[in-house]
CSV table of C-alpha atoms in Angstrom, one decimal:
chain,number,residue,atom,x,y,z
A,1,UNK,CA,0.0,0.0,0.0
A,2,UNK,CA,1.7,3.0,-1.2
A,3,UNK,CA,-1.1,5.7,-0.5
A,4,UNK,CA,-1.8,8.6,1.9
A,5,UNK,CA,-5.5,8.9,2.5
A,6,UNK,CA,-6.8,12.4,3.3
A,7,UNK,CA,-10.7,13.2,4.6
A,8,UNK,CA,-12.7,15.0,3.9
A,9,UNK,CA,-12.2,15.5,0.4
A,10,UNK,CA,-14.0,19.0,0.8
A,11,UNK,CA,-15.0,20.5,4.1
A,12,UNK,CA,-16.8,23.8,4.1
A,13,UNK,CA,-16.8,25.3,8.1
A,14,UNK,CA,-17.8,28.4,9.6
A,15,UNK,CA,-15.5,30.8,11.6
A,16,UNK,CA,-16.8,29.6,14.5
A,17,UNK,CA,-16.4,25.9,13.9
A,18,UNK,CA,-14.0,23.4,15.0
A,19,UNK,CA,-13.3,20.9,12.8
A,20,UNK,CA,-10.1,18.3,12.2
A,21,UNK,CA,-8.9,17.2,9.0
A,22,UNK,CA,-7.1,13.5,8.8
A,23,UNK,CA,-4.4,11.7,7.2
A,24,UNK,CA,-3.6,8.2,7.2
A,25,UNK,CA,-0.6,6.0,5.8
A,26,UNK,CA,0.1,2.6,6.3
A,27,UNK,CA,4.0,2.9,4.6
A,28,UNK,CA,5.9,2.3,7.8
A,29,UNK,CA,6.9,5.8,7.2
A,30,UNK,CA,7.7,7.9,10.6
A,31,UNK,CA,8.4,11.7,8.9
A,32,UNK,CA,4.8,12.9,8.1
A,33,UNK,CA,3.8,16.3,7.2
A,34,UNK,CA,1.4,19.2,6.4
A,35,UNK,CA,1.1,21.7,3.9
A,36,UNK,CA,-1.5,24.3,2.5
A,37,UNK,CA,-2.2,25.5,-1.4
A,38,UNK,CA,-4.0,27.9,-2.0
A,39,UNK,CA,-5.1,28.5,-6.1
A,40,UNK,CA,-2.7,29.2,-8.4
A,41,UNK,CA,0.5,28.6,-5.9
A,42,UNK,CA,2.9,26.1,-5.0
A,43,UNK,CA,2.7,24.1,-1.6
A,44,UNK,CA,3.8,25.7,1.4
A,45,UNK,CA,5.3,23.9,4.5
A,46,UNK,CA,3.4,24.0,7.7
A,47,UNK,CA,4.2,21.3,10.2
A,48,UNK,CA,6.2,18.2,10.1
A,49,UNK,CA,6.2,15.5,12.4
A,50,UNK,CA,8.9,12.9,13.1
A,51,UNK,CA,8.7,9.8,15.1
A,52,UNK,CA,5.3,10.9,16.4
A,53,UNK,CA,6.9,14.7,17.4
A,54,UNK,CA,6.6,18.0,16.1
A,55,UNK,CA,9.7,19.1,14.8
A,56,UNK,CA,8.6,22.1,12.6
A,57,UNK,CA,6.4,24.5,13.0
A,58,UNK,CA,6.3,27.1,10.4
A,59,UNK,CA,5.2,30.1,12.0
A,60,UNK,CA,2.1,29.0,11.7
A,61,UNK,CA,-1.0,31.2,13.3
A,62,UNK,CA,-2.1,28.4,16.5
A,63,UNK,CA,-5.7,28.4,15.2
A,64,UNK,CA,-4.2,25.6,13.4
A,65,UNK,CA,-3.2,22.5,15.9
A,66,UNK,CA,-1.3,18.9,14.6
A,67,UNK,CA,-1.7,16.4,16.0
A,68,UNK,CA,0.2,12.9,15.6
A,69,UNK,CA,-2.1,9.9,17.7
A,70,UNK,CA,0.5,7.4,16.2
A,71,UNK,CA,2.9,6.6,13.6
A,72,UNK,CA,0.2,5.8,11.0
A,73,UNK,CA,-1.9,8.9,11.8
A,74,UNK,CA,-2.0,12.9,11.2
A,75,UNK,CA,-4.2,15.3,12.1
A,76,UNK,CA,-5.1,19.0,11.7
A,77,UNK,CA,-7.9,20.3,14.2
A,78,UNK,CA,-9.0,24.0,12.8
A,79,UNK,CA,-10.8,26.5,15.2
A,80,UNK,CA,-11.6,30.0,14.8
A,81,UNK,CA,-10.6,30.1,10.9
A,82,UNK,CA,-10.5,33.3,8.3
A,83,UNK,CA,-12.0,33.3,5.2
A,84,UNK,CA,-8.3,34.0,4.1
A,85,UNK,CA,-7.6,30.3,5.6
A,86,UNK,CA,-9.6,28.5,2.6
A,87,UNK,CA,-6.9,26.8,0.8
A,88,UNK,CA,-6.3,22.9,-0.7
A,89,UNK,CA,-4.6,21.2,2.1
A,90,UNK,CA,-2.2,18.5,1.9
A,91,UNK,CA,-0.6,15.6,3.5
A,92,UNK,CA,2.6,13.5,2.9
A,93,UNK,CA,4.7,11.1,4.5
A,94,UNK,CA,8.3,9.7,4.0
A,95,UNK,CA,10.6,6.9,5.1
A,96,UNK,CA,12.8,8.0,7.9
A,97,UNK,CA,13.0,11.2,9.7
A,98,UNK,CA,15.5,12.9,7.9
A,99,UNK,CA,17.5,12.3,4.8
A,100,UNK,CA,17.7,14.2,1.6
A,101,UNK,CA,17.2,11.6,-0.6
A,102,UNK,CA,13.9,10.5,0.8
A,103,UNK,CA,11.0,10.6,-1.7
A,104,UNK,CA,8.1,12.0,-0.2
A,105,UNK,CA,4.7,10.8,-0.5
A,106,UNK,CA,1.5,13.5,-1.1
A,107,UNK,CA,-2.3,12.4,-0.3
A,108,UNK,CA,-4.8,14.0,-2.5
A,109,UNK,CA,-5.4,16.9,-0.2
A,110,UNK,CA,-8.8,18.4,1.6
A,111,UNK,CA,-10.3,21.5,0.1
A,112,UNK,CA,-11.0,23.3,2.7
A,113,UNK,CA,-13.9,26.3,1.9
A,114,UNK,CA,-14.4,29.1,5.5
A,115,UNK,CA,-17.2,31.2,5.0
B,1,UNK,CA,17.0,26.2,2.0
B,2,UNK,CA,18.5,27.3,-1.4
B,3,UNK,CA,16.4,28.5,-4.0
B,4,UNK,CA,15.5,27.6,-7.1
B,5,UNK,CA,14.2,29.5,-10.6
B,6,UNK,CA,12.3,28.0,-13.4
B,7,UNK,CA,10.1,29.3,-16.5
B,8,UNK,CA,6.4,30.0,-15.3
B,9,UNK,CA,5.3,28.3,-18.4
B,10,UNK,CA,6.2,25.7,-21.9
B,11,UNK,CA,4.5,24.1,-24.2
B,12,UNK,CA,5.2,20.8,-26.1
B,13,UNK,CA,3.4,18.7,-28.8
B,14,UNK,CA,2.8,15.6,-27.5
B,15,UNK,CA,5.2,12.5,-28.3
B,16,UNK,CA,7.7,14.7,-28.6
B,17,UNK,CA,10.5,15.2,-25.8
B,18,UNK,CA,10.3,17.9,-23.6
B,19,UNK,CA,13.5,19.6,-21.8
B,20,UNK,CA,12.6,21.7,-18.1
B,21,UNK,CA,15.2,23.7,-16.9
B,22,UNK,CA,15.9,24.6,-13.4
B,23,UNK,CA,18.3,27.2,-12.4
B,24,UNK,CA,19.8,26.7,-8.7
B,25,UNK,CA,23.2,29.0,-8.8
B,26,UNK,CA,23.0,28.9,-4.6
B,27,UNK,CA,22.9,25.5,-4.2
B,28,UNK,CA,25.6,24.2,-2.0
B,29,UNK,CA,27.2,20.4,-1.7
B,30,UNK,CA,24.8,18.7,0.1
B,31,UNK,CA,21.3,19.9,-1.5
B,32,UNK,CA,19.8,17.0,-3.8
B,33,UNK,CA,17.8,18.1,-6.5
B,34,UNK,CA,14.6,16.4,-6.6
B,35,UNK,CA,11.6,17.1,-8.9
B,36,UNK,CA,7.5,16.6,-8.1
B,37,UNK,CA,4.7,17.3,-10.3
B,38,UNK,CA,1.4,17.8,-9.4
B,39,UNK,CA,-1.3,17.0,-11.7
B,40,UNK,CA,-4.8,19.0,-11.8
B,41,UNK,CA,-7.1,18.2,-8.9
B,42,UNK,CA,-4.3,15.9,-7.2
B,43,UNK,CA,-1.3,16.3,-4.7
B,44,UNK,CA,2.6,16.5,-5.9
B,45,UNK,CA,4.2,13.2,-6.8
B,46,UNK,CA,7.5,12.2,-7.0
B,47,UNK,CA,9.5,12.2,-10.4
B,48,UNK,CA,13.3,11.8,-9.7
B,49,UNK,CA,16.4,13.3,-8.1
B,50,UNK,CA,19.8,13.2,-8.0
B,51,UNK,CA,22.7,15.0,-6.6
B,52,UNK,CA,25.9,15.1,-9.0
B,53,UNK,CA,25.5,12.5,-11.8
B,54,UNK,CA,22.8,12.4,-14.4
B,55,UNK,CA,19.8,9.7,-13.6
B,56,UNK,CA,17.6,8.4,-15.1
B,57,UNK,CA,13.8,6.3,-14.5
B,58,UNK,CA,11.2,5.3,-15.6
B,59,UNK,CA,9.0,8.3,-16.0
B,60,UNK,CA,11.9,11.0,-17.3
B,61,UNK,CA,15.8,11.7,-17.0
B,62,UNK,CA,17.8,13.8,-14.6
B,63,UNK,CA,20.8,15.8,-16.2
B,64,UNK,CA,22.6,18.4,-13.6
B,65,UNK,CA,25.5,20.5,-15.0
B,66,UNK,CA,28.8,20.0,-14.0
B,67,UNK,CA,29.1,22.7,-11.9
B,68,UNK,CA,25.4,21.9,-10.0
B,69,UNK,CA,24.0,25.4,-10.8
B,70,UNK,CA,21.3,24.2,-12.9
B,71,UNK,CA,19.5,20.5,-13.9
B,72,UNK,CA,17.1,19.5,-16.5
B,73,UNK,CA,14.1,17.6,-16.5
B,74,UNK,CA,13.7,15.6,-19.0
B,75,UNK,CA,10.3,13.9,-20.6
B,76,UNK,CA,11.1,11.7,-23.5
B,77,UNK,CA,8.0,11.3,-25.1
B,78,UNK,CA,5.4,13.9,-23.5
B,79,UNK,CA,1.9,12.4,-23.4
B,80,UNK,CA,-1.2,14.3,-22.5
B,81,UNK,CA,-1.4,12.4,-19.1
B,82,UNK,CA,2.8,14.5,-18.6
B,83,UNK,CA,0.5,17.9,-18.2
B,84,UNK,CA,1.2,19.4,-15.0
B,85,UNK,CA,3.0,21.6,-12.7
B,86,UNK,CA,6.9,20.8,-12.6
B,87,UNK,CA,8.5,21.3,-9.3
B,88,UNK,CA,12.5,21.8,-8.7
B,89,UNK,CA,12.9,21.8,-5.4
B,90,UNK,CA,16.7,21.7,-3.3
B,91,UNK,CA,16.8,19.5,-0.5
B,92,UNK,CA,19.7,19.1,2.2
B,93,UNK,CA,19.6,17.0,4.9
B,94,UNK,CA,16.9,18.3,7.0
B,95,UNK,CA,13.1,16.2,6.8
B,96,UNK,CA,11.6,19.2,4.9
B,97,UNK,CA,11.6,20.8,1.2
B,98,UNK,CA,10.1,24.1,0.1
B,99,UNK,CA,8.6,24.3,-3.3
B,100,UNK,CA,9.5,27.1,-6.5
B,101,UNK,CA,6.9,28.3,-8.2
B,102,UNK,CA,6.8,25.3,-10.6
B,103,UNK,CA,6.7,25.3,-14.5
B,104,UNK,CA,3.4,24.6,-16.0
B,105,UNK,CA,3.5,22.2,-19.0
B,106,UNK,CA,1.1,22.1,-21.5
B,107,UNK,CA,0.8,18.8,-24.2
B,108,UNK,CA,-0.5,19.5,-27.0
B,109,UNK,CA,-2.3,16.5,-29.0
């Protein structure tokens, strides 16, 4: 199995809402990662994880929590989101925490709509 | 991370070889080139990489200049399913890698 799931595939949430997106991978991989799109743009780093532990944070504004449950699983728990926030969000994974060489691999993303 | 340059935009006829540059004049003796592309209405996947010698696979080539300042990605028979963004991206030995603004391909039949 060589695939990262991602759901929702679109999610649509108020300001006001909390919601969590999730991402699963069953590659034995132990780096795992988040990014945002928005249209038009190339990915942009948010948060990776390795061995179950945050080690990057890109700056990024805490109405936007990771979470990693276990080595298999990622999530993203939204609260209090802008409009500005609405963006394709992406997932991806990779064989051993560290290493230039390491191919990394992308779920299909959540499209993630705040109104 | 060091950074890389690449046309916004090229066009080829479709089975024909296709040649995408990437400029990286600041890349430093550990960075590996790698390049992703990312289809419509899906995530980034992995196409190659390589750090000094040319490589190739089964879905393109890999040729980086002697010097390292600059690689090519190379398609040797573009097919409509090849249209995409093409990512250069640097990576050195750190988990994470920052994406360029990419070089949109277009096939045409």
């Amino acid at each position: 199995d060589t695939e990262v799931t991602q759901t929702p595939k679109h999610l649509v949430m108020g300001m006001t809402n909390k919601k969590s997106l999730k991402c699963e991978q069953h590659m034995g991989h132990r780096a795992m990662y988040w990014y945002k799109q928005k249209a038009k743009k190339p990915p942009e780093l948010m948060f990776v994880y390795s061995y179950e532990k945050l080690s990057i944070n890109e700056s990024v504004p805490s109405r936007f929590s990771p979470e990693c449950p276990n080595s298999s699983l990622l999530n993203l728990h939204l609260h209090a989101l802008q409009p500005e926030d609405s963006a394709l969000y992406l997932c991806a994974s990779s064989h051993l925490a560290g290493g230039p060489y390491n191919e990394q691999f992308f779920g299909p993303g959540t499209r993630l709509t705040v109104l | 991370d060091a950074k890389t340059t690449q046309p916004n935009s090229m066009e080829s006829n479709e089975e024909e070889p296709v040649h995408l540059p990437c400029n990286h004049s600041t890349i430093s003796g550990t960075d590996y080139i790698h390049w992703y592309r990312q289809l419509p209405s899906q995530g980034p996947e992995y196409v190659i990489h390589g750090l000094t010698s040319n490589v190739n696979n089964r879905m393109a080539s890999l040729a980086i200049a002697e010097d390292r300042k600059s690689s090519t990605l190379i398609l040797h028979r573009a097919t409509l399913r090849d249209a995409a963004v093409y990512y250069c991206i640097l990576r050195d030995t750190g988990n994470q890698f920052y994406f360029g603004t990419g070089t949109s391909l277009t096939v045409i039949p």
